[in-house]
Short mmCIF file of C-alpha atoms in Angstrom, two decimals:
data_model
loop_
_atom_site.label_atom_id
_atom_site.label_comp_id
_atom_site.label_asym_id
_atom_site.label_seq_id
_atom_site.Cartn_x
_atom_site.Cartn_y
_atom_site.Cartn_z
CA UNK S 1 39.59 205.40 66.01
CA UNK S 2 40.53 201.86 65.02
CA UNK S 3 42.22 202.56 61.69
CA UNK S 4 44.45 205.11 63.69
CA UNK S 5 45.44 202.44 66.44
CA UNK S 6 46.19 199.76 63.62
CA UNK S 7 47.89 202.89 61.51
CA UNK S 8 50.41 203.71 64.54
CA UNK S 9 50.88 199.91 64.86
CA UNK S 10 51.56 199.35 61.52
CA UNK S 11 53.41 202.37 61.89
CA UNK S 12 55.53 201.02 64.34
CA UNK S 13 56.06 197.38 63.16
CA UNK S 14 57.52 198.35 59.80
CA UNK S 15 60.20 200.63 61.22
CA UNK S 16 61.47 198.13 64.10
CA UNK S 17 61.27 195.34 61.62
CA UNK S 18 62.23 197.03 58.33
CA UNK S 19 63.19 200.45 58.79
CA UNK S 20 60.52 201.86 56.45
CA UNK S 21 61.37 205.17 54.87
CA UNK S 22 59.00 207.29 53.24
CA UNK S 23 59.82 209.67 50.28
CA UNK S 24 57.77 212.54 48.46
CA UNK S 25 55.24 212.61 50.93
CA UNK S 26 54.76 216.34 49.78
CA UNK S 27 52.96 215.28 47.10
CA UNK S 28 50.14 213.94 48.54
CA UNK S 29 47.40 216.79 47.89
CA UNK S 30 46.49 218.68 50.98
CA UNK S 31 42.89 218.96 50.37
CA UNK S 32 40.00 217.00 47.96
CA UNK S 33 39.94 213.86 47.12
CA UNK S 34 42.47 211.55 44.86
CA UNK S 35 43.15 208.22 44.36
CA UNK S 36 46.20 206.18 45.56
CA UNK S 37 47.45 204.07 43.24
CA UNK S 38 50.69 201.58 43.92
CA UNK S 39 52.23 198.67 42.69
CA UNK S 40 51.33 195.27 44.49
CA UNK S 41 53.68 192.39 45.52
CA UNK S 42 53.26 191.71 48.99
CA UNK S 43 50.49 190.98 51.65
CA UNK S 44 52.45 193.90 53.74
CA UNK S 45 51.82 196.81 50.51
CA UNK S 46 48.52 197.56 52.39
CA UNK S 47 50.25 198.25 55.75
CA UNK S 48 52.67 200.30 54.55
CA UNK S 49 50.01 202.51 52.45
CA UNK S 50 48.12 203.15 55.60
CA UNK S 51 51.25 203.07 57.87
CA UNK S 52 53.48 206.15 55.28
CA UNK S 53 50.62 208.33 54.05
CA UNK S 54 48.78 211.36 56.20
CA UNK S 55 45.67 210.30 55.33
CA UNK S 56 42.74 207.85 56.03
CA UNK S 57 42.54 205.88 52.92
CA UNK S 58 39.54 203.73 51.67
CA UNK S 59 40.75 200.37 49.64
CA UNK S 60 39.13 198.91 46.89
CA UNK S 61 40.06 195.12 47.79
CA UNK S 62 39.36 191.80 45.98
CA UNK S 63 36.08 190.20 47.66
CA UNK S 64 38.16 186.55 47.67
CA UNK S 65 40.10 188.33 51.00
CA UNK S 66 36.60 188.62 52.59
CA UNK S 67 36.21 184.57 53.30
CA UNK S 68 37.70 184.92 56.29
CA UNK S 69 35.52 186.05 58.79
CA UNK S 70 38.58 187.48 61.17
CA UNK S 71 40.55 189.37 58.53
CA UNK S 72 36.76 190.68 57.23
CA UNK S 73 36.09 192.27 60.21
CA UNK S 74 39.78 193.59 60.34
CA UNK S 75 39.28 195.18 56.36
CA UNK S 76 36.13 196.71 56.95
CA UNK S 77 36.92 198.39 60.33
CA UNK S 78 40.40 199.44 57.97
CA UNK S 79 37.79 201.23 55.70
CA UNK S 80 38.29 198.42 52.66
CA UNK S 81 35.36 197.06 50.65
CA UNK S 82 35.17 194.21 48.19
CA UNK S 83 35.48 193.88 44.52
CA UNK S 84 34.38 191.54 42.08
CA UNK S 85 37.29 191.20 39.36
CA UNK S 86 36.03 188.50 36.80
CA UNK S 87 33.04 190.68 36.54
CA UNK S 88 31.93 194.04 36.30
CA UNK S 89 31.56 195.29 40.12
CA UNK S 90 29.07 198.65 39.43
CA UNK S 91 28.35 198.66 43.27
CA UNK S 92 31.82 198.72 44.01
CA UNK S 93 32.22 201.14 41.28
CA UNK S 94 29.63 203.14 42.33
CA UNK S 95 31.34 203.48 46.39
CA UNK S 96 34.65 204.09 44.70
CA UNK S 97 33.00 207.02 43.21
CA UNK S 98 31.15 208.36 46.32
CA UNK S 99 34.22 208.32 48.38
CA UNK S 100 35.85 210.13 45.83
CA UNK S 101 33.27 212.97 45.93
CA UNK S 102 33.34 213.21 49.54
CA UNK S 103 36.81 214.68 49.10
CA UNK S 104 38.32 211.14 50.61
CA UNK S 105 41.49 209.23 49.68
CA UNK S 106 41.25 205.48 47.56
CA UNK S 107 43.63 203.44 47.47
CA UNK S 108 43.64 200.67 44.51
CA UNK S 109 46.58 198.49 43.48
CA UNK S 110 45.86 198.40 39.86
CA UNK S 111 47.75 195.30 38.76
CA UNK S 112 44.59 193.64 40.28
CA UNK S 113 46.46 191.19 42.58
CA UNK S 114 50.08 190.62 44.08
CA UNK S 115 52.72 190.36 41.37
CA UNK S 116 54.32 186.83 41.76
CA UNK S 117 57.85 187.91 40.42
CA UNK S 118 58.74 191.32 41.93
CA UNK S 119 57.65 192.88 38.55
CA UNK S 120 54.85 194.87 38.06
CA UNK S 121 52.20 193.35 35.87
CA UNK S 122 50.01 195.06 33.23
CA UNK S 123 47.78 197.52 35.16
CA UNK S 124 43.77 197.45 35.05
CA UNK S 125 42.00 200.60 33.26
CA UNK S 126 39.73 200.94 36.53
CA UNK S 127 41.70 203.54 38.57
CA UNK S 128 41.82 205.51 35.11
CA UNK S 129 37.90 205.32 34.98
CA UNK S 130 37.39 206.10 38.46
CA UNK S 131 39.71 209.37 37.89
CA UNK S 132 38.19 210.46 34.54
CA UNK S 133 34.40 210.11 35.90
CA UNK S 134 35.24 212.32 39.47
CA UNK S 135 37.80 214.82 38.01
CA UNK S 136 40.91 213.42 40.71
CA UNK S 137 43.96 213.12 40.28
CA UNK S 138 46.08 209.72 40.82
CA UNK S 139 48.87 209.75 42.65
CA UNK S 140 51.21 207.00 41.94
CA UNK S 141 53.32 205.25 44.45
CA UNK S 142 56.06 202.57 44.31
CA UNK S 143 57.08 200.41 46.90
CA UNK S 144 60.43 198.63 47.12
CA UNK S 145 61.56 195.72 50.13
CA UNK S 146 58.37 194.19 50.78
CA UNK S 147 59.18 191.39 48.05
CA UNK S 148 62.05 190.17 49.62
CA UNK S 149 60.36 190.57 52.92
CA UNK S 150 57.15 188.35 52.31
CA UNK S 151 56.79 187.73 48.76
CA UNK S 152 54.31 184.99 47.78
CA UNK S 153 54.98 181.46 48.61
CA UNK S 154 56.17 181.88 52.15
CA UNK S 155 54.52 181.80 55.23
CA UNK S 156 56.16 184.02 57.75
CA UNK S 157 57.84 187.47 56.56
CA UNK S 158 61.87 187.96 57.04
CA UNK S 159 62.73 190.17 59.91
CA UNK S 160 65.34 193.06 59.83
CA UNK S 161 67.55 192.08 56.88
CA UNK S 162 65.77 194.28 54.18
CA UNK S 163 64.56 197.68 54.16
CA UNK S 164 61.15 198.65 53.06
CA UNK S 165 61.15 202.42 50.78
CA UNK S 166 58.59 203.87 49.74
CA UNK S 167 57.98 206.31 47.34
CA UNK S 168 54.83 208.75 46.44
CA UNK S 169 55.09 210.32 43.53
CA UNK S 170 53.60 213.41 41.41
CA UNK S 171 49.78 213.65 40.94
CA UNK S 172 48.89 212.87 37.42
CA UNK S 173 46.00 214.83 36.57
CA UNK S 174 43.24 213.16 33.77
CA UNK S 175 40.72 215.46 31.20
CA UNK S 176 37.53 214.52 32.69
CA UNK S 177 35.89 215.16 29.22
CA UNK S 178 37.63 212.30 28.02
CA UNK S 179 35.42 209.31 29.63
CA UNK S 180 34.28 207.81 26.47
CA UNK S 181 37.87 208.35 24.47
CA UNK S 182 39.61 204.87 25.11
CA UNK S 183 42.63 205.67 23.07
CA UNK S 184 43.31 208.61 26.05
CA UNK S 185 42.57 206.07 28.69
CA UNK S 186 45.02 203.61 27.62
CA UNK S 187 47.72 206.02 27.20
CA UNK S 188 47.12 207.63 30.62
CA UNK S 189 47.19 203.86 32.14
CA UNK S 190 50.53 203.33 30.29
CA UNK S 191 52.16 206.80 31.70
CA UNK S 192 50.82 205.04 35.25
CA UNK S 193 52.44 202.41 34.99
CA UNK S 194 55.64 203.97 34.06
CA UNK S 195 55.56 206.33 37.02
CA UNK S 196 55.06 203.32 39.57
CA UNK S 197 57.48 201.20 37.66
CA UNK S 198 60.51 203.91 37.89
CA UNK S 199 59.20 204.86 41.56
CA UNK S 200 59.20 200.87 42.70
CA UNK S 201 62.37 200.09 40.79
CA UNK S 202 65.12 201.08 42.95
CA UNK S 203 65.87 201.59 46.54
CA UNK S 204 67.62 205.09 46.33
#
């Protein structure tokens, strides 16, 4: 019940404040699980996630955000559960799975933090990994606006002078017999990132 409040909130903030549209939102599967995957330059890309998409995602979130004990208890009750990124996080791994396999939605930004320019930064295997090992698809997503809206640096956001787009595109669909074939992996990352990239580069 609380991540459907805060999800007609959010809802409601970003078009009042930023007119949010939302594009291809066909293409998010009707049924099973899949994995969410969007580009990352704003503490607002979360909001609009939850805010745009039909359905209740779970997000795979750095454990540094977790410090605070008020936006802690606002994550978890938002379904999001820590990762460790200088190491290797098998629990977290491990719940990314499961949620996967209970026909639920993840949602990683797979630059592994906010992007400090506007660009998007050299993506992390792990949403290729998860994919591969539980036979989902990814479906990329690019989101333009929230840069100039509350990019890093700045304290407050900028009200009503941009608009925030954004875009889901086509699920990309991985050989799940390829988990051990790295050269595959890296070349599925790379046609990621070029999906988000063209989805998150322009506002029409």
């Amino acid at each position: 019940m609380f991540y459907y409040v805060v999800k007609a909130i959010c809802w409601l903030i970003l078009k009042i404040f930023w007119r949010m549209e939302i594009i291809g939102i066909e293409n998010l599967p009707e049924s099973g699980g899949f994995i969410i995957a969007s580009n990352h330059v704003s503490y607002l890309d979360p909001a609009v996630l939850v805010a745009s998409s039909n359905k209740k995602i779970y997000f795979l979130t750095k454990k540094e955000v977790f410090k605070n004990t008020f936006v802690s208890f606002i994550l978890k009750n938002l379904n999001a559960f820590s990762v460790d990124r200088r190491n290797v996080d098998m629990l977290a791994f491990k719940k990314a799975i499961n949620i996967l396999r209970e026909e639920k939605v993840l949602g990683i930004f797979p630059e592994g933090t906010r992007s400090s320019n506007g660009e998007l930064q050299e993506l992390k295997l792990g949403a290729i990994k998860i994919a591969i090992k539980t036979g989902v698809p990814i479906l990329p997503v690019g989101i333009f606006g929230t840069y100039k809206i509350y990019p890093r640096g700045i304290k407050f956001p900028i009200l009503f002078k941009h608009k925030i787009i954004v875009k889901y595109g086509a699920p990309q669909y991985l050989d799940k017999l390829k988990s051990r074939d790295k050269v595959y992996q890296i070349e599925e990352l790379d046609l990621l990132g070029k999906k988000i990239k063209e989805l998150s580069a322009t506002n029409t």
